[in-house]
Each structure stands twice: as structure tokens, then as C-alpha cells.
Amino acid sequence: MWDPAADPSVVRWRFSPLGDPRYADLDPAASWIYPCEAKARRHRGRTLVLTTASFGFVAAVEYPTGRRYWGTAIGPGDDLFNPHSAEILPDGNVAVACSTGALVRLYAASCGPDAARYAEAPLKGAHGLHWDRARRVLWAVGDDELVTYEVGGTPARPALTQVSAVALPVAVPGRTAGGHDLFPVAGRPGRLWVTTNASVFQYDVRRRVFVRDYPGHELIDRAKVKAVGSDPRTGQVLSTVPEGGLGETWWTTKVSVHRPTGEYTLVKGGIYKARWWLPS
């Protein structure tokens, strides 16, 4: 049970750009609405938390100081673009998946905290991103496809070129698969977690196939999973699925864990995605 009011020690760290002068130019009162991603990454000796919010806020935030490595507001004040996920590349640039905007952007974040130049590629329903260090490509999942992009140009003037695409499995012919989450499978190089509206898959990169042969699939594999990820230290898998009766249809108060089975509940919460704290 996570109840910050009753037990403040359950909160190890927190971030909000509201009232923080380092993020004032991003108009967080308008753009920091419905936070939807927070994942830790290591970059050149620093731990960064990559975070996005549906009304336009995107930032790479230094942990634990809260300092701004980079940030932008995409269409602040509305969900015209709806940034859903972000990823940092080895050169320090930051990619953003925008679901409503149907695109992936790669910002020249290495040029400074307010760098605005970007490259762009279309992807219907862009929802998740992952940088593949071994293959040096950027993976992205959208409504219908799992794709890779080659990153070209220079850090100051990046370029994105799609180099592969594979159709997501469709549960009902004629329906959109509804790709949602994308994350590496801990301890299984060459495998990616991919969730759709109907199922939770692992994608075998070498064989180019979606599989459901992973341990615990009988509990993990279910519809409308918004986030999934495995802990390399324990092998546990977490996932989130919306529950009814909350303020928004995509919220839950619970984070499920599998192998062994358990559950964390955020009192009076509204969780969309959950992530293991795994700076890498």
C-alpha cells in the first residue's frame, strides 16, 4: 500500500515543474496535464528521468536535483500532439512519440536545455520508444506497426529514416491492433515487450516474430495493458491495467507484479504507467 499522507516514506523522490522557474518557459500550468511517462536513464554519468504529459510537456530531468537537462512543450495547452513517451540517445538527443500527432520527433537536446530543432517521421498512434544500443536503431510502436528508425545527420541537425516495419498482431480482423507500450525484456537481449489493446507480447528481434512463450504469460497476457516491464535483479514483471470508477478511463490505483504475484495500491491515486527504477 502506498499512502503518502499516512506514510511519507513511501515517496522516495518527486518531481513537478509547477512553480519551478527552471521550467517556466514550458508553461507547465497548461502543458503538465496527465503525466504519462517517467523512466530513468543514465547519460554521461548522470541519471535522467524522461517524462511526458499529454498536453505537451516533455523533459529530461536530472535526478535527484530536478535540474533541467532539456525540455520542450509541444502544442502546450491541448492534446493536439499528446506526447506519450521519450527516449534519450547516446549523443544526448531526445526522441518523443506523439500519439495524437501521429509522429516521432528527434530533438537536438544535446545542444542545450531549450534546444528546439528536431527531425520528424510519421507514425500513426505513436506510443512507445526504445533505443537499441546493440543495433543502433530507435524502435517505436504505433497503432498498427512496430518500426525502427536509423538516426543520421549530426547531433545539432539530426535526421530520422525508417528502416523496418512489422505489423502488430490483430485480435479481430479489420480492427486496429492498438500498440501501446514498448520496453526491453530484462535478461533477454533481442526481446522487447510490446502491448496492444488485446495482448502482451514479446517481440523476438532476430526471428522477427511476436511470441507469448514467456514465463507467467497466463497472468501477464491480458487486454489493455498500459505498461509492462521486468526487473533484471528479481525477474519480477510489473504491469498496469485501467480500472473503472476513477477520474479517467486510463487510470488505475494498482500496479500488478508477477512471479511472484503481488500488488501495490496508490491510495487516492491515478496511475497510467509504472516503471521499475532502472537507470541504464
CSV table of N, CA and C in Angstrom, one decimal, residues 170-231:
chain,number,residue,atom,x,y,z
A,170,VAL,N,-3.2,-8.7,-34.8
A,170,VAL,CA,-4.5,-8.1,-34.7
A,170,VAL,C,-5.4,-9.2,-34.2
A,171,ALA,N,-6.2,-8.9,-33.1
A,171,ALA,CA,-7.1,-9.9,-32.5
A,171,ALA,C,-8.3,-10.1,-33.3
A,172,VAL,N,-8.8,-9.0,-33.9
A,172,VAL,CA,-10.0,-9.1,-34.7
A,172,VAL,C,-9.7,-8.5,-36.0
A,173,PRO,N,-9.9,-9.3,-37.1
A,173,PRO,CA,-9.6,-8.8,-38.5
A,173,PRO,C,-10.4,-7.5,-38.7
A,174,GLY,N,-9.6,-6.5,-39.3
A,174,GLY,CA,-10.2,-5.2,-39.7
A,174,GLY,C,-10.1,-4.2,-38.6
A,175,ARG,N,-9.7,-4.6,-37.4
A,175,ARG,CA,-9.5,-3.7,-36.2
A,175,ARG,C,-8.1,-3.2,-36.1
A,176,THR,N,-7.9,-2.1,-35.6
A,176,THR,CA,-6.5,-1.6,-35.2
A,176,THR,C,-6.0,-2.4,-34.1
A,177,ALA,N,-4.7,-2.8,-34.2
A,177,ALA,CA,-4.1,-3.5,-33.1
A,177,ALA,C,-4.0,-2.7,-31.8
A,178,GLY,N,-3.7,-1.4,-32.0
A,178,GLY,CA,-3.6,-0.5,-30.8
A,178,GLY,C,-2.3,-0.8,-30.0
A,179,GLY,N,-1.2,-0.7,-30.7
A,179,GLY,CA,0.1,-0.8,-30.0
A,179,GLY,C,0.2,0.2,-28.9
A,180,HIS,N,0.7,-0.2,-27.7
A,180,HIS,CA,0.7,0.8,-26.6
A,180,HIS,C,2.1,0.9,-25.9
A,181,ASP,N,2.6,-0.1,-25.3
A,181,ASP,CA,3.8,0.0,-24.6
A,181,ASP,C,5.0,-0.8,-25.3
A,182,LEU,N,6.2,-0.3,-25.1
A,182,LEU,CA,7.4,-0.9,-25.7
A,182,LEU,C,8.5,-0.7,-24.7
A,183,PHE,N,9.1,-1.9,-24.3
A,183,PHE,CA,10.2,-1.8,-23.3
A,183,PHE,C,11.1,-3.1,-23.5
A,184,PRO,N,12.4,-3.0,-23.2
A,184,PRO,CA,13.2,-4.1,-23.4
A,184,PRO,C,12.9,-5.2,-22.3
A,185,VAL,N,13.1,-6.4,-22.7
A,185,VAL,CA,12.9,-7.5,-21.7
A,185,VAL,C,14.2,-7.7,-21.0
A,186,ALA,N,14.2,-7.5,-19.7
A,186,ALA,CA,15.4,-7.6,-18.9
A,186,ALA,C,15.9,-9.1,-18.9
A,187,GLY,N,17.2,-9.2,-19.2
A,187,GLY,CA,17.8,-10.6,-19.2
A,187,GLY,C,17.6,-11.3,-20.4
A,188,ARG,N,16.9,-10.7,-21.4
A,188,ARG,CA,16.7,-11.4,-22.7
A,188,ARG,C,17.1,-10.5,-23.8
A,189,PRO,N,18.4,-10.3,-24.1
A,189,PRO,CA,18.8,-9.4,-25.2
A,189,PRO,C,18.1,-9.9,-26.5
A,190,GLY,N,17.6,-8.9,-27.3
A,190,GLY,CA,17.0,-9.3,-28.5
A,190,GLY,C,15.5,-9.5,-28.4
A,191,ARG,N,14.9,-9.2,-27.2
A,191,ARG,CA,13.5,-9.3,-27.0
A,191,ARG,C,13.0,-8.0,-26.4
A,192,LEU,N,11.8,-7.7,-26.9
A,192,LEU,CA,11.1,-6.4,-26.5
A,192,LEU,C,9.7,-6.8,-26.0
A,193,TRP,N,9.3,-6.2,-24.9
A,193,TRP,CA,7.9,-6.2,-24.5
A,193,TRP,C,7.1,-5.3,-25.4
A,194,VAL,N,6.0,-5.8,-25.9
A,194,VAL,CA,5.1,-5.0,-26.8
A,194,VAL,C,3.6,-5.3,-26.3
A,195,THR,N,2.9,-4.2,-25.9
A,195,THR,CA,1.5,-4.4,-25.6
A,195,THR,C,0.6,-3.8,-26.6
A,196,THR,N,-0.6,-4.5,-26.8
A,196,THR,CA,-1.6,-4.0,-27.7
A,196,THR,C,-2.9,-3.9,-27.0
A,197,ASN,N,-4.0,-3.5,-27.6
A,197,ASN,CA,-5.3,-3.4,-27.0
A,197,ASN,C,-5.7,-4.8,-26.5
A,198,ALA,N,-5.2,-5.9,-27.1
A,198,ALA,CA,-5.7,-7.2,-26.8
A,198,ALA,C,-4.8,-8.1,-26.0
A,199,SER,N,-3.4,-7.8,-26.1
A,199,SER,CA,-2.5,-8.8,-25.5
A,199,SER,C,-1.2,-8.2,-25.1
A,200,VAL,N,-0.4,-9.0,-24.4
A,200,VAL,CA,1.0,-8.6,-24.1
A,200,VAL,C,1.9,-9.6,-24.8
A,201,PHE,N,2.8,-9.1,-25.7
A,201,PHE,CA,3.7,-10.0,-26.5
A,201,PHE,C,5.1,-9.7,-26.1
A,202,GLN,N,6.0,-10.6,-26.5
A,202,GLN,CA,7.4,-10.3,-26.6
A,202,GLN,C,7.8,-10.4,-28.1
A,203,TYR,N,8.6,-9.4,-28.5
A,203,TYR,CA,9.0,-9.5,-29.9
A,203,TYR,C,10.4,-10.0,-30.0
A,204,ASP,N,10.6,-11.1,-30.7
A,204,ASP,CA,11.9,-11.7,-31.0
A,204,ASP,C,12.5,-11.0,-32.2
A,205,VAL,N,13.5,-10.1,-31.9
A,205,VAL,CA,14.1,-9.3,-32.9
A,205,VAL,C,14.8,-10.1,-34.0
A,206,ARG,N,15.5,-11.2,-33.6
A,206,ARG,CA,16.2,-12.0,-34.6
A,206,ARG,C,15.3,-12.7,-35.5
A,207,ARG,N,14.3,-13.3,-35.0
A,207,ARG,CA,13.3,-14.1,-35.8
A,207,ARG,C,12.2,-13.3,-36.3
A,208,ARG,N,12.1,-12.0,-35.9
A,208,ARG,CA,11.0,-11.1,-36.4
A,208,ARG,C,9.6,-11.7,-36.2
A,209,VAL,N,9.4,-12.2,-35.0
A,209,VAL,CA,8.1,-12.7,-34.7
A,209,VAL,C,7.6,-12.3,-33.3
A,210,PHE,N,6.3,-12.2,-33.1
A,210,PHE,CA,5.7,-11.9,-31.8
A,210,PHE,C,5.4,-13.2,-31.1
A,211,VAL,N,5.8,-13.3,-29.9
A,211,VAL,CA,5.6,-14.6,-29.1
A,211,VAL,C,4.9,-14.3,-27.8
A,212,ARG,N,4.3,-15.4,-27.2
A,212,ARG,CA,3.8,-15.3,-25.9
A,212,ARG,C,4.2,-16.5,-25.1
A,213,ASP,N,5.5,-16.8,-25.2
A,213,ASP,CA,6.1,-18.0,-24.6
A,213,ASP,C,6.9,-17.7,-23.3
A,214,TYR,N,6.7,-16.5,-22.8
A,214,TYR,CA,7.4,-16.0,-21.7
A,214,TYR,C,6.9,-16.6,-20.4
A,215,PRO,N,7.7,-16.8,-19.3
A,215,PRO,CA,7.2,-17.3,-18.0
A,215,PRO,C,6.1,-16.3,-17.5
A,216,GLY,N,5.0,-16.9,-17.0
A,216,GLY,CA,4.0,-16.1,-16.4
A,216,GLY,C,3.0,-15.5,-17.3
A,217,HIS,N,3.0,-15.9,-18.6
A,217,HIS,CA,2.2,-15.3,-19.6
A,217,HIS,C,0.7,-15.5,-19.3
A,218,GLU,N,0.4,-16.5,-18.6
A,218,GLU,CA,-1.1,-16.8,-18.3
A,218,GLU,C,-1.7,-15.8,-17.4
A,219,LEU,N,-0.9,-15.0,-16.7
A,219,LEU,CA,-1.4,-13.9,-15.8
A,219,LEU,C,-1.0,-12.5,-16.4
A,220,ILE,N,0.1,-12.4,-17.1
A,220,ILE,CA,0.6,-11.2,-17.6
A,220,ILE,C,-0.2,-10.8,-18.9
A,221,ASP,N,-0.4,-11.8,-19.7
A,221,ASP,CA,-1.0,-11.6,-21.0
A,221,ASP,C,-2.5,-11.3,-20.9
A,222,ARG,N,-2.9,-10.0,-21.0
A,222,ARG,CA,-4.3,-9.7,-20.9
A,222,ARG,C,-4.5,-8.4,-21.7
A,223,ALA,N,-5.8,-8.0,-21.8
A,223,ALA,CA,-6.1,-6.8,-22.7
A,223,ALA,C,-5.8,-5.5,-21.9
A,224,LYS,N,-5.6,-4.5,-22.8
A,224,LYS,CA,-5.5,-3.1,-22.3
A,224,LYS,C,-4.4,-2.8,-21.3
A,225,VAL,N,-3.3,-3.6,-21.4
A,225,VAL,CA,-2.1,-3.3,-20.5
A,225,VAL,C,-1.4,-2.0,-21.0
A,226,LYS,N,-1.3,-1.0,-20.1
A,226,LYS,CA,-0.7,0.2,-20.5
A,226,LYS,C,0.8,0.3,-20.3
A,227,ALA,N,1.3,-0.6,-19.4
A,227,ALA,CA,2.7,-0.6,-19.2
A,227,ALA,C,3.1,-2.0,-18.7
A,228,VAL,N,4.3,-2.4,-19.1
A,228,VAL,CA,4.9,-3.7,-18.7
A,228,VAL,C,6.4,-3.6,-18.7
A,229,GLY,N,7.0,-4.3,-17.7
A,229,GLY,CA,8.5,-4.3,-17.7
A,229,GLY,C,9.0,-5.3,-16.7
A,230,SER,N,10.2,-5.7,-16.9
A,230,SER,CA,10.7,-6.8,-16.0
A,230,SER,C,12.0,-6.2,-15.3
A,231,ASP,N,12.1,-6.7,-14.0
A,231,ASP,CA,13.3,-6.3,-13.2
A,231,ASP,C,14.4,-7.3,-13.3
